[in-house]
Amino acid sequence: MKRFLLLLVLLFVAAEGFAAEPYVRFGLARESSRDAVVVDRDCASTEPPALFGCGFGARGEFGDATAFELAAGAEGTRVRVELAVTERRGFRLRANANFTDAGDEQPVRADASSRAAMLIASIDIAPDTWLIRPFVSIGAGMARNELDTTTYEFPGLSTGALTIVPGGTNDAFAFTAAAGASVQVATGLYVDLEARYNDLGEFRSEAGEAVIVRADRTLRIPIDATRADLRTSGIALSIRWRLGKP
């Protein structure tokens, strides 16, 4: 469905046949990922064994991240198309797992970041006389998501009881949709404010070695990969400089 919507927009852009003017855009956004569920890549895996097993996992959030964005594109009367590169820093997984017989409190901690490159099309939907120009945007591309080492704590078992699993990096299809408004503040210079939603694929831990620390021993065992969807929403503020005619 996401790919279909993007195709419709790009076909509309191609059909309009506008005389495009180049521009560059610099943006800053604050985004949140409030609903994260960490589960096994394959909950029935035995070689290597799954970390959680079927019906188990960790639920929480990746919290807030700051997004830095650089884009270059071309703009016509009503439509603009750009290639945007965005780096999101500051994600921190804060969740609680539900392993059996390990107590109600099972904190899960990890840091994460994401980088994405997307082709984005925006359509001006305002009447010609409006100074503030509402627009809608849709885009797609690829994201590279990096999850650091993840720590599972079990204070109900003993002080210092924890399990540490590897981090991971993966590439995923990414999708964005936004609605906002633009205003011209000087010749060729515009300010864009938008609310956006992003589906950035998944964070994944790699299959590897888990370190299990308990009061009387430390074990190292092979473990399969885990995953968690990364979806964000937030507000972005951009400065857009039109390089051709104002």
Short mmCIF file of C-alpha atoms in Angstrom, two decimals:
data_model
loop_
_atom_site.label_atom_id
_atom_site.label_comp_id
_atom_site.label_asym_id
_atom_site.label_seq_id
_atom_site.Cartn_x
_atom_site.Cartn_y
_atom_site.Cartn_z
CA MET A 1 0.00 0.00 0.00
CA LYS A 2 2.83 2.41 0.85
CA ARG A 3 4.60 1.73 -2.45
CA PHE A 4 1.33 2.18 -4.34
CA LEU A 5 0.65 5.60 -2.75
CA LEU A 6 4.18 6.74 -3.52
CA LEU A 7 3.85 5.60 -7.14
CA LEU A 8 0.64 7.63 -7.54
CA VAL A 9 2.36 10.78 -6.28
CA LEU A 10 5.41 10.33 -8.51
CA LEU A 11 3.17 9.71 -11.53
CA PHE A 12 1.32 12.94 -10.74
CA VAL A 13 4.62 14.80 -10.55
CA ALA A 14 5.79 13.39 -13.88
CA ALA A 15 2.48 14.20 -15.55
CA GLU A 16 2.49 17.83 -14.43
CA GLY A 17 5.61 18.53 -16.51
CA PHE A 18 6.64 21.63 -14.58
CA ALA A 19 9.67 23.84 -15.25
CA ALA A 20 11.66 23.01 -12.13
CA GLU A 21 13.95 25.27 -10.12
CA PRO A 22 16.64 23.73 -7.89
CA TYR A 23 16.70 24.20 -4.13
CA VAL A 24 18.45 22.98 -1.00
CA ARG A 25 16.85 22.39 2.37
CA PHE A 26 18.25 22.11 5.89
CA GLY A 27 16.01 20.68 8.59
CA LEU A 28 15.85 19.79 12.26
CA ALA A 29 13.18 17.56 13.80
CA ARG A 30 12.21 16.06 17.12
CA GLU A 31 10.70 12.62 16.75
CA SER A 32 9.33 9.99 19.12
CA SER A 33 8.95 6.22 19.01
CA ARG A 34 6.56 5.36 21.83
CA ASP A 35 5.52 1.77 21.16
CA ALA A 36 8.32 -0.78 20.79
CA VAL A 37 8.04 -4.54 21.12
CA VAL A 38 11.23 -6.63 21.01
CA VAL A 39 10.63 -10.22 19.90
CA ASP A 40 12.60 -13.07 18.39
CA ARG A 41 13.35 -13.15 14.68
CA ASP A 42 12.05 -16.74 14.87
CA CYS A 43 10.52 -17.62 18.22
CA ALA A 44 10.72 -21.36 17.42
CA SER A 45 14.42 -21.30 16.51
CA THR A 46 16.62 -23.93 18.17
CA GLU A 47 19.84 -23.60 16.14
CA PRO A 48 20.75 -21.16 17.61
CA PRO A 49 18.06 -20.99 20.29
CA ALA A 50 15.63 -18.06 20.40
CA LEU A 51 16.23 -15.56 23.20
CA PHE A 52 12.61 -15.25 24.35
CA GLY A 53 10.62 -18.11 22.87
CA CYS A 54 7.08 -17.85 21.49
CA GLY A 55 4.73 -15.64 23.50
CA PHE A 56 7.53 -13.72 25.21
CA GLY A 57 9.41 -10.50 24.52
CA ALA A 58 9.96 -6.99 25.85
CA ARG A 59 7.61 -4.01 25.55
CA GLY A 60 8.54 -0.35 25.91
CA GLU A 61 9.73 2.54 23.74
CA PHE A 62 12.74 3.95 21.92
CA GLY A 63 11.86 7.41 23.21
CA ASP A 64 12.85 10.68 21.56
CA ALA A 65 15.46 11.34 18.91
CA THR A 66 16.80 14.45 17.20
CA ALA A 67 16.78 14.29 13.41
CA PHE A 68 19.21 16.29 11.25
CA GLU A 69 18.21 16.56 7.59
CA LEU A 70 19.82 17.75 4.36
CA ALA A 71 17.92 17.71 1.07
CA ALA A 72 18.35 18.84 -2.52
CA GLY A 73 15.57 18.95 -5.06
CA ALA A 74 13.65 20.71 -7.79
CA GLU A 75 10.48 22.81 -7.39
CA GLY A 76 7.75 23.85 -9.78
CA THR A 77 4.57 25.84 -9.32
CA ARG A 78 2.81 23.26 -7.16
CA VAL A 79 5.14 20.30 -6.79
CA ARG A 80 8.63 19.71 -5.52
CA VAL A 81 10.71 16.54 -5.52
CA GLU A 82 13.83 16.04 -3.43
CA LEU A 83 16.37 13.56 -2.19
CA ALA A 84 16.61 13.89 1.59
CA VAL A 85 19.24 12.37 3.86
CA THR A 86 18.31 12.20 7.55
CA GLU A 87 20.28 11.15 10.61
CA ARG A 88 18.37 10.35 13.81
CA ARG A 89 20.33 10.28 17.06
CA GLY A 90 19.33 9.66 20.64
CA PHE A 91 17.04 6.62 20.52
CA ARG A 92 17.19 4.71 23.82
CA LEU A 93 15.30 1.48 24.27
CA ARG A 94 13.58 1.42 27.66
CA ALA A 95 11.42 -1.66 28.02
CA ASN A 96 10.40 -4.47 30.35
CA ALA A 97 10.71 -8.15 29.46
CA ASN A 98 8.45 -10.99 30.56
CA PHE A 99 10.70 -14.02 30.99
CA THR A 100 9.16 -16.76 33.14
CA ASP A 101 10.16 -16.94 36.84
CA ALA A 102 12.33 -13.82 36.66
CA GLY A 103 10.14 -11.37 38.56
CA ASP A 104 7.86 -8.58 37.39
CA GLU A 105 10.66 -6.07 36.96
CA GLN A 106 12.92 -6.99 34.03
CA PRO A 107 14.40 -3.75 32.62
CA VAL A 108 15.78 -3.73 29.08
CA ARG A 109 18.27 -1.08 27.95
CA ALA A 110 19.97 -0.24 24.63
CA ASP A 111 21.02 2.82 22.60
CA ALA A 112 20.16 3.10 18.91
CA SER A 113 20.36 5.38 15.88
CA SER A 114 19.05 5.49 12.33
CA ARG A 115 20.07 7.01 9.00
CA ALA A 116 17.82 7.24 5.97
CA ALA A 117 17.87 8.41 2.36
CA MET A 118 14.47 9.04 0.78
CA LEU A 119 12.97 10.39 -2.41
CA ILE A 120 10.16 12.73 -1.29
CA ALA A 121 7.44 14.43 -3.33
CA SER A 122 5.49 17.41 -1.91
CA ILE A 123 2.35 19.02 -3.31
CA ASP A 124 1.25 22.61 -2.55
CA ILE A 125 -2.50 22.50 -1.84
CA ALA A 126 -3.14 26.19 -1.11
CA PRO A 127 -5.16 28.64 -3.24
CA ASP A 128 -2.99 31.04 -5.25
CA THR A 129 -3.70 34.02 -2.96
CA TRP A 130 -2.53 32.42 0.30
CA LEU A 131 0.76 33.59 1.81
CA ILE A 132 1.01 30.54 4.06
CA ARG A 133 1.15 27.50 1.78
CA PRO A 134 -0.11 24.16 3.16
CA PHE A 135 1.44 21.07 1.60
CA VAL A 136 1.41 17.30 1.87
CA SER A 137 4.40 15.02 1.30
CA ILE A 138 5.04 11.35 0.72
CA GLY A 139 8.31 9.52 0.17
CA ALA A 140 10.23 6.28 0.35
CA GLY A 141 13.79 5.02 0.42
CA MET A 142 16.14 3.04 2.61
CA ALA A 143 17.12 3.28 6.26
CA ARG A 144 20.16 1.89 8.04
CA ASN A 145 19.29 1.15 11.67
CA GLU A 146 21.93 0.51 14.34
CA LEU A 147 21.16 -1.10 17.69
CA ASP A 148 23.86 -1.21 20.34
CA THR A 149 24.44 -4.04 22.79
CA THR A 150 21.22 -4.76 24.69
CA THR A 151 21.17 -5.41 28.44
CA TYR A 152 18.41 -7.36 30.21
CA GLU A 153 18.40 -6.91 34.00
CA PHE A 154 16.80 -9.26 36.54
CA PRO A 155 16.83 -7.63 39.99
CA GLY A 156 14.24 -10.16 41.18
CA LEU A 157 16.76 -12.98 40.76
CA SER A 158 19.75 -11.35 42.46
CA THR A 159 21.76 -8.14 42.58
CA GLY A 160 23.67 -7.75 39.32
CA ALA A 161 21.82 -10.51 37.48
CA LEU A 162 21.70 -9.63 33.81
CA THR A 163 21.91 -10.94 30.25
CA ILE A 164 23.79 -9.09 27.50
CA VAL A 165 23.08 -9.76 23.82
CA PRO A 166 24.85 -8.39 20.73
CA GLY A 167 23.70 -5.32 18.86
CA GLY A 168 23.18 -5.20 15.14
CA THR A 169 22.90 -3.13 11.96
CA ASN A 170 20.40 -3.68 9.19
CA ASP A 171 19.06 -1.97 6.08
CA ALA A 172 15.31 -1.65 5.58
CA PHE A 173 12.70 -0.09 3.31
CA ALA A 174 11.60 3.26 4.75
CA PHE A 175 8.44 5.32 4.21
CA THR A 176 7.41 8.83 5.23
CA ALA A 177 4.24 10.92 5.09
CA ALA A 178 3.84 14.52 6.23
CA ALA A 179 1.56 17.53 6.25
CA GLY A 180 2.75 21.06 6.85
CA ALA A 181 2.91 24.66 5.74
CA SER A 182 5.49 26.87 4.08
CA VAL A 183 5.99 30.64 4.21
CA GLN A 184 8.37 32.85 2.23
CA VAL A 185 10.53 34.99 4.56
CA ALA A 186 12.89 36.54 1.99
CA THR A 187 13.63 36.36 -1.71
CA GLY A 188 14.09 32.69 -2.53
CA LEU A 189 14.05 31.73 1.17
CA TYR A 190 11.26 29.69 2.78
CA VAL A 191 10.49 28.22 6.18
CA ASP A 192 8.69 24.87 6.27
CA LEU A 193 6.96 23.45 9.36
CA GLU A 194 5.54 19.95 9.16
CA ALA A 195 4.16 17.06 11.18
CA ARG A 196 5.51 13.76 9.92
CA TYR A 197 5.19 10.02 10.32
CA ASN A 198 8.02 7.61 9.47
CA ASP A 199 8.17 3.85 9.12
CA LEU A 200 11.89 3.08 9.24
CA GLY A 201 11.78 -0.71 9.24
CA GLU A 202 13.32 -2.57 12.17
CA PHE A 203 16.08 -2.52 14.72
CA ARG A 204 17.70 -5.95 14.88
CA SER A 205 20.19 -7.64 17.14
CA GLU A 206 22.52 -10.11 15.45
CA ALA A 207 22.60 -13.79 16.17
CA GLY A 208 25.69 -14.35 18.32
CA GLU A 209 26.84 -14.95 21.87
CA ALA A 210 24.79 -13.94 24.89
CA VAL A 211 26.56 -13.29 28.19
CA ILE A 212 24.49 -14.46 31.16
CA VAL A 213 25.63 -13.08 34.51
CA ARG A 214 24.21 -14.58 37.71
CA ALA A 215 25.26 -14.44 41.34
CA ASP A 216 27.18 -17.73 41.20
CA ARG A 217 28.32 -17.96 37.58
CA THR A 218 28.75 -16.35 34.17
CA LEU A 219 27.71 -18.24 31.05
CA ARG A 220 28.19 -17.62 27.35
CA ILE A 221 25.69 -19.25 25.01
CA PRO A 222 24.72 -18.85 21.33
CA ILE A 223 21.50 -16.95 20.76
CA ASP A 224 19.38 -16.08 17.73
CA ALA A 225 18.51 -12.58 16.50
CA THR A 226 15.76 -10.31 17.82
CA ARG A 227 13.87 -7.48 16.14
CA ALA A 228 11.72 -4.42 16.94
CA ASP A 229 9.76 -2.17 14.57
CA LEU A 230 10.89 1.45 14.33
CA ARG A 231 8.07 3.90 13.67
CA THR A 232 8.34 7.56 14.61
CA SER A 233 6.24 10.72 14.58
CA GLY A 234 7.26 14.30 15.22
CA ILE A 235 7.61 17.91 14.14
CA ALA A 236 10.21 19.19 11.67
CA LEU A 237 11.37 22.76 10.98
CA SER A 238 13.29 23.46 7.77
CA ILE A 239 14.91 26.32 5.90
CA ARG A 240 14.57 25.96 2.11
CA TRP A 241 16.67 28.07 -0.26
CA ARG A 242 15.44 28.26 -3.82
CA LEU A 243 18.47 28.60 -6.09
CA GLY A 244 16.66 29.67 -9.26
CA LYS A 245 14.14 32.44 -9.65
CA PRO A 246 12.28 33.44 -6.42
#
